[in-house]
Amino acid sequence: MRNGGVRNGGVRHAMVATVALGSVLATLTTLTACGGAQHGGGEDVGKAARTRPARPATASDPTRIPDLADRWQRRIPANSRQVVAVYGDGKNSPDSTVVLYTKHGSTWDRTRSWPAHNGRKGWTTDHHEGDKRSPVGVFTLSDAGGVLKNPGARLPYTQSAAFAAPRWWSKSYWHDFDYVIAIDYNRVKGTPPNDPTRPEGESKGGGIWLHMDHGSGTSACVSLSGSAMEYLLRTLDPDRHPVVVMGDLADLKSSH
C-alpha cells in the first residue's frame, strides 16, 4: 500500500536514517562544547543562587593582579592589558568569582566583578576529558561566538545554530551557548570556539569556554550571567591582548 507515493517500507527506512543522523549530530555537538562532556545531564551542584557579594581581592600592589603568586603573575603576557581573573572558592567547589582587570599605564584597575561557576568538581592542574574540573592556568582569549547574533563583540565572533545545546539536555542548559568566549586551552587560535581540533590530543579535553550560566557547576567551563557575557564580549579587545587567569584561590595564591 502506498502513502503519498512512498512505500511504507521506504518511510520506515527514512525514519531510521533520520533518527541515526540526529544521534550523530547530537554527539558532534556534545564533543565540541564545554570540555566535550554531557554537562546538561549531570548533577546540579551549587544550583542555589549565590547571594553573597563578589570576594574583595587583596590589592596591596596596584602593578600586580591581586591574589596571584609570582608563578602565575609571570605567565601574563607583557602586552596584555585586560585580565579576566576567575577566583575559585575551593579546589573541589563549583563556585567562583570573576573579576575583570584593566591595565592603565603600570596599574591594574578592578573594572567589574560577577559571581560565576566553574567545573562541578572544582579545579585541576592536570585537566583530562570528562574529569568535571576546570583547568588551572593562564590562557589567552582570542575568539567568540554563539547561537545569538553578535552583540557588538570586539573579538572575532561566529554566530551559528551549531552552538545550540542538544534539546535532550536539561532545559536549564538550553541557553548555555547563546554567547561563548573560547578559552585557549588545547585549541587552535583564530578558529570558531566550536572547532573540534585538539592539538594536544582528545584525552586532554577541550572546548572550554566562558559561557552563559545555568545556575550550577559545568563540565570544565566558566559560566556567567547573560549581562556579564554581553559586557565581556563588548569590552574584551584583541588589541589589548586579553587573557584569563583561572583556578581555586588557594592555588592561585600559592607559590608552589
Short mmCIF file of C-alpha atoms in Angstrom, two decimals:
data_model
loop_
_atom_site.label_atom_id
_atom_site.label_comp_id
_atom_site.label_asym_id
_atom_site.label_seq_id
_atom_site.Cartn_x
_atom_site.Cartn_y
_atom_site.Cartn_z
CA MET A 1 0.00 0.00 0.00
CA ARG A 2 1.36 3.43 -0.94
CA ASN A 3 1.32 6.54 1.28
CA GLY A 4 1.75 9.79 -0.64
CA GLY A 5 3.69 7.96 -3.36
CA VAL A 6 6.24 6.41 -0.94
CA ARG A 7 6.10 2.80 0.20
CA ASN A 8 5.67 2.21 3.95
CA GLY A 9 8.94 0.31 3.97
CA GLY A 10 10.68 3.35 2.50
CA VAL A 11 9.13 5.58 5.16
CA ARG A 12 10.39 3.30 7.92
CA HIS A 13 13.90 3.32 6.45
CA ALA A 14 13.82 7.11 6.16
CA MET A 15 12.71 7.43 9.80
CA VAL A 16 15.51 5.17 11.00
CA ALA A 17 18.06 7.11 8.98
CA THR A 18 16.77 10.41 10.37
CA VAL A 19 17.00 9.19 13.98
CA ALA A 20 20.52 7.90 13.39
CA LEU A 21 21.60 11.21 11.83
CA GLY A 22 20.12 13.14 14.75
CA SER A 23 22.08 10.97 17.16
CA VAL A 24 25.32 11.64 15.28
CA LEU A 25 24.70 15.40 15.18
CA ALA A 26 23.93 15.47 18.91
CA THR A 27 27.16 13.60 19.61
CA LEU A 28 29.15 16.02 17.47
CA THR A 29 27.63 18.99 19.29
CA THR A 30 28.48 17.43 22.64
CA LEU A 31 32.07 16.78 21.63
CA THR A 32 32.66 20.42 20.76
CA ALA A 33 31.01 22.02 23.80
CA CYS A 34 32.41 22.81 27.24
CA GLY A 35 35.07 20.15 27.66
CA GLY A 36 33.27 17.69 25.42
CA ALA A 37 31.12 16.29 28.23
CA GLN A 38 27.37 15.90 28.56
CA HIS A 39 27.13 18.58 31.20
CA GLY A 40 23.43 19.04 30.59
CA GLY A 41 22.64 15.67 32.12
CA GLY A 42 24.74 15.78 35.26
CA GLU A 43 24.12 16.68 38.86
CA ASP A 44 23.28 20.30 39.63
CA VAL A 45 25.95 21.04 42.20
CA GLY A 46 25.64 24.57 43.54
CA LYS A 47 22.20 25.02 41.98
CA ALA A 48 21.01 27.56 44.54
CA ALA A 49 21.54 31.20 43.61
CA ARG A 50 24.53 32.82 45.26
CA THR A 51 23.63 36.00 47.09
CA ARG A 52 26.96 36.81 48.68
CA PRO A 53 28.87 39.74 47.12
CA ALA A 54 31.92 39.14 45.00
CA ARG A 55 35.04 38.48 47.08
CA PRO A 56 37.16 41.60 47.62
CA ALA A 57 40.65 40.86 46.36
CA THR A 58 43.77 42.00 48.15
CA ALA A 59 45.32 44.92 46.23
CA SER A 60 48.49 45.79 48.11
CA ASP A 61 50.45 46.34 44.88
CA PRO A 62 48.49 48.00 42.05
CA THR A 63 51.07 46.85 39.49
CA ARG A 64 50.03 43.21 40.05
CA ILE A 65 46.82 41.24 39.64
CA PRO A 66 45.60 40.67 43.23
CA ASP A 67 45.87 37.25 44.87
CA LEU A 68 48.25 35.82 42.27
CA ALA A 69 51.57 34.22 43.21
CA ASP A 70 54.62 35.08 41.13
CA ARG A 71 54.44 31.80 39.18
CA TRP A 72 51.06 32.85 37.74
CA GLN A 73 51.82 36.57 37.54
CA ARG A 74 54.81 35.84 35.29
CA ARG A 75 52.62 33.94 32.81
CA ILE A 76 50.55 37.01 32.00
CA PRO A 77 51.95 38.32 28.68
CA ALA A 78 53.75 41.64 28.97
CA ASN A 79 51.49 43.17 26.31
CA SER A 80 48.24 42.11 27.97
CA ARG A 81 46.11 44.98 29.23
CA GLN A 82 42.95 43.02 30.08
CA VAL A 83 42.80 40.12 32.54
CA VAL A 84 39.71 38.09 33.38
CA ALA A 85 40.56 36.58 36.77
CA VAL A 86 38.49 33.58 37.89
CA TYR A 87 38.90 33.05 41.63
CA GLY A 88 37.50 29.65 42.59
CA ASP A 89 36.05 29.26 46.08
CA GLY A 90 37.89 25.97 46.65
CA LYS A 91 39.67 23.10 44.95
CA ASN A 92 36.50 20.97 44.95
CA SER A 93 33.94 23.77 44.67
CA PRO A 94 31.88 24.72 41.58
CA ASP A 95 31.53 28.33 42.77
CA SER A 96 33.80 31.19 41.77
CA THR A 97 34.06 34.94 41.29
CA VAL A 98 35.11 36.56 38.01
CA VAL A 99 36.89 39.91 38.09
CA LEU A 100 37.87 41.95 35.05
CA TYR A 101 41.08 43.94 35.46
CA THR A 102 42.20 46.63 33.03
CA LYS A 103 45.74 47.96 32.89
CA HIS A 104 46.30 51.71 32.70
CA GLY A 105 49.96 52.58 32.50
CA SER A 106 51.56 50.21 35.01
CA THR A 107 48.48 49.88 37.21
CA TRP A 108 45.82 47.17 37.14
CA ASP A 109 42.37 48.56 37.91
CA ARG A 110 39.46 46.40 39.02
CA THR A 111 36.78 47.12 36.40
CA ARG A 112 33.84 44.78 37.10
CA SER A 113 33.11 41.56 39.01
CA TRP A 114 30.44 38.85 38.91
CA PRO A 115 29.54 35.58 40.68
CA ALA A 116 30.24 32.59 38.43
CA HIS A 117 30.53 28.80 38.24
CA ASN A 118 33.37 26.52 37.18
CA GLY A 119 33.71 22.73 36.84
CA ARG A 120 31.21 20.94 39.08
CA LYS A 121 34.04 19.01 40.78
CA GLY A 122 36.30 22.05 41.11
CA TRP A 123 39.78 22.62 39.69
CA THR A 124 42.82 20.71 38.46
CA THR A 125 46.34 21.46 37.22
CA ASP A 126 46.17 18.34 35.02
CA HIS A 127 42.84 18.51 33.20
CA HIS A 128 41.60 15.47 31.28
CA GLU A 129 38.49 14.80 29.26
CA GLY A 130 35.50 14.12 31.48
CA ASP A 131 37.07 14.91 34.86
CA LYS A 132 34.45 17.64 35.51
CA ARG A 133 37.18 20.03 36.70
CA SER A 134 38.30 23.32 35.20
CA PRO A 135 41.98 23.68 34.26
CA VAL A 136 44.10 25.97 36.42
CA GLY A 137 46.26 28.33 34.41
CA VAL A 138 46.70 31.44 32.29
CA PHE A 139 45.14 31.28 28.81
CA THR A 140 44.63 33.79 26.02
CA LEU A 141 41.15 34.80 24.83
CA SER A 142 41.03 35.17 21.07
CA ASP A 143 37.66 34.04 19.63
CA ALA A 144 33.96 34.26 20.45
CA GLY A 145 30.61 33.14 19.10
CA GLY A 146 27.25 31.71 19.97
CA VAL A 147 23.70 30.98 18.93
CA LEU A 148 22.65 34.62 19.16
CA LYS A 149 23.72 37.39 16.83
CA ASN A 150 26.83 39.40 17.59
CA PRO A 151 26.05 41.83 20.45
CA GLY A 152 28.93 44.09 19.46
CA ALA A 153 31.89 41.85 20.27
CA ARG A 154 35.39 43.09 19.59
CA LEU A 155 36.81 39.59 19.42
CA PRO A 156 36.11 37.73 16.15
CA TYR A 157 32.55 36.40 16.53
CA THR A 158 30.93 33.39 14.86
CA GLN A 159 27.14 33.13 15.00
CA SER A 160 25.80 29.63 14.31
CA ALA A 161 22.96 27.35 15.34
CA ALA A 162 25.63 24.66 15.69
CA PHE A 163 26.45 26.09 19.11
CA ALA A 164 23.00 25.20 20.46
CA ALA A 165 22.86 22.72 23.34
CA PRO A 166 21.03 19.48 22.43
CA ARG A 167 17.38 19.54 23.46
CA TRP A 168 17.80 16.23 25.26
CA TRP A 169 19.87 18.11 27.86
CA SER A 170 18.01 19.53 30.85
CA LYS A 171 16.04 22.64 29.89
CA SER A 172 18.07 24.85 32.23
CA TYR A 173 21.09 24.22 29.95
CA TRP A 174 19.48 25.11 26.64
CA HIS A 175 20.82 28.68 26.56
CA ASP A 176 24.34 27.94 27.85
CA PHE A 177 25.91 28.67 24.48
CA ASP A 178 23.88 31.70 23.40
CA TYR A 179 27.16 33.57 23.94
CA VAL A 180 30.59 31.97 24.35
CA ILE A 181 34.20 33.13 24.54
CA ALA A 182 36.79 30.47 23.81
CA ILE A 183 39.45 29.87 26.44
CA ASP A 184 42.60 28.98 24.51
CA TYR A 185 43.17 25.64 26.19
CA ASN A 186 44.05 22.82 23.75
CA ARG A 187 42.58 24.61 20.75
CA VAL A 188 43.69 26.44 17.61
CA LYS A 189 43.54 30.21 17.96
CA GLY A 190 41.80 32.08 15.19
CA THR A 191 39.12 29.43 14.69
CA PRO A 192 35.48 29.43 15.87
CA PRO A 193 35.11 28.35 19.52
CA ASN A 194 33.44 25.07 18.48
CA ASP A 195 36.24 24.00 16.16
CA PRO A 196 36.97 20.41 17.31
CA THR A 197 40.74 20.43 16.72
CA ARG A 198 42.69 19.40 19.85
CA PRO A 199 46.46 20.00 19.29
CA GLU A 200 47.40 18.11 22.48
CA GLY A 201 45.05 15.20 21.80
CA GLU A 202 41.49 14.34 22.77
CA SER A 203 42.44 12.99 26.21
CA LYS A 204 43.45 16.50 27.35
CA GLY A 205 39.93 17.77 26.79
CA GLY A 206 38.96 20.98 25.02
CA GLY A 207 36.04 23.17 24.09
CA ILE A 208 36.47 25.10 27.35
CA TRP A 209 34.65 28.40 27.25
CA LEU A 210 33.30 31.34 29.15
CA HIS A 211 29.57 30.93 28.57
CA MET A 212 26.09 31.61 29.92
CA ASP A 213 25.30 30.36 33.40
CA HIS A 214 22.61 27.76 34.16
CA GLY A 215 22.84 28.08 37.92
CA SER A 216 25.25 25.25 38.74
CA GLY A 217 28.69 23.79 38.02
CA THR A 218 29.84 22.95 34.49
CA SER A 219 31.89 20.20 32.88
CA ALA A 220 35.02 22.39 32.76
CA CYS A 221 33.90 25.81 31.52
CA VAL A 222 33.36 29.03 33.44
CA SER A 223 29.79 30.35 33.32
CA LEU A 224 28.43 33.83 33.99
CA SER A 225 25.15 35.71 33.69
CA GLY A 226 23.93 36.88 30.31
CA SER A 227 24.60 40.52 31.17
CA ALA A 228 28.16 39.65 32.24
CA MET A 229 28.79 37.79 28.98
CA GLU A 230 27.46 40.70 26.93
CA TYR A 231 29.70 43.10 28.86
CA LEU A 232 32.80 40.95 28.31
CA LEU A 233 32.03 40.48 24.62
CA ARG A 234 31.72 44.23 24.12
CA THR A 235 34.78 45.01 26.25
CA LEU A 236 37.47 42.40 25.57
CA ASP A 237 39.63 43.88 22.84
CA PRO A 238 42.15 41.86 20.77
CA ASP A 239 44.36 44.95 20.64
CA ARG A 240 44.64 44.71 24.43
CA HIS A 241 45.60 41.02 24.28
CA PRO A 242 43.10 39.72 26.88
CA VAL A 243 43.84 36.63 28.94
CA VAL A 244 42.00 34.62 31.58
CA VAL A 245 43.74 33.63 34.82
CA MET A 246 41.74 30.87 36.48
CA GLY A 247 41.92 28.50 39.41
CA ASP A 248 40.96 27.95 43.01
CA LEU A 249 42.06 30.86 45.16
CA ALA A 250 44.41 28.79 47.30
CA ASP A 251 46.30 27.53 44.24
CA LEU A 252 46.44 30.96 42.63
CA LYS A 253 47.93 32.43 45.81
CA SER A 254 50.33 29.54 46.41
CA SER A 255 53.99 29.93 45.47
CA HIS A 256 54.33 26.16 44.85
#
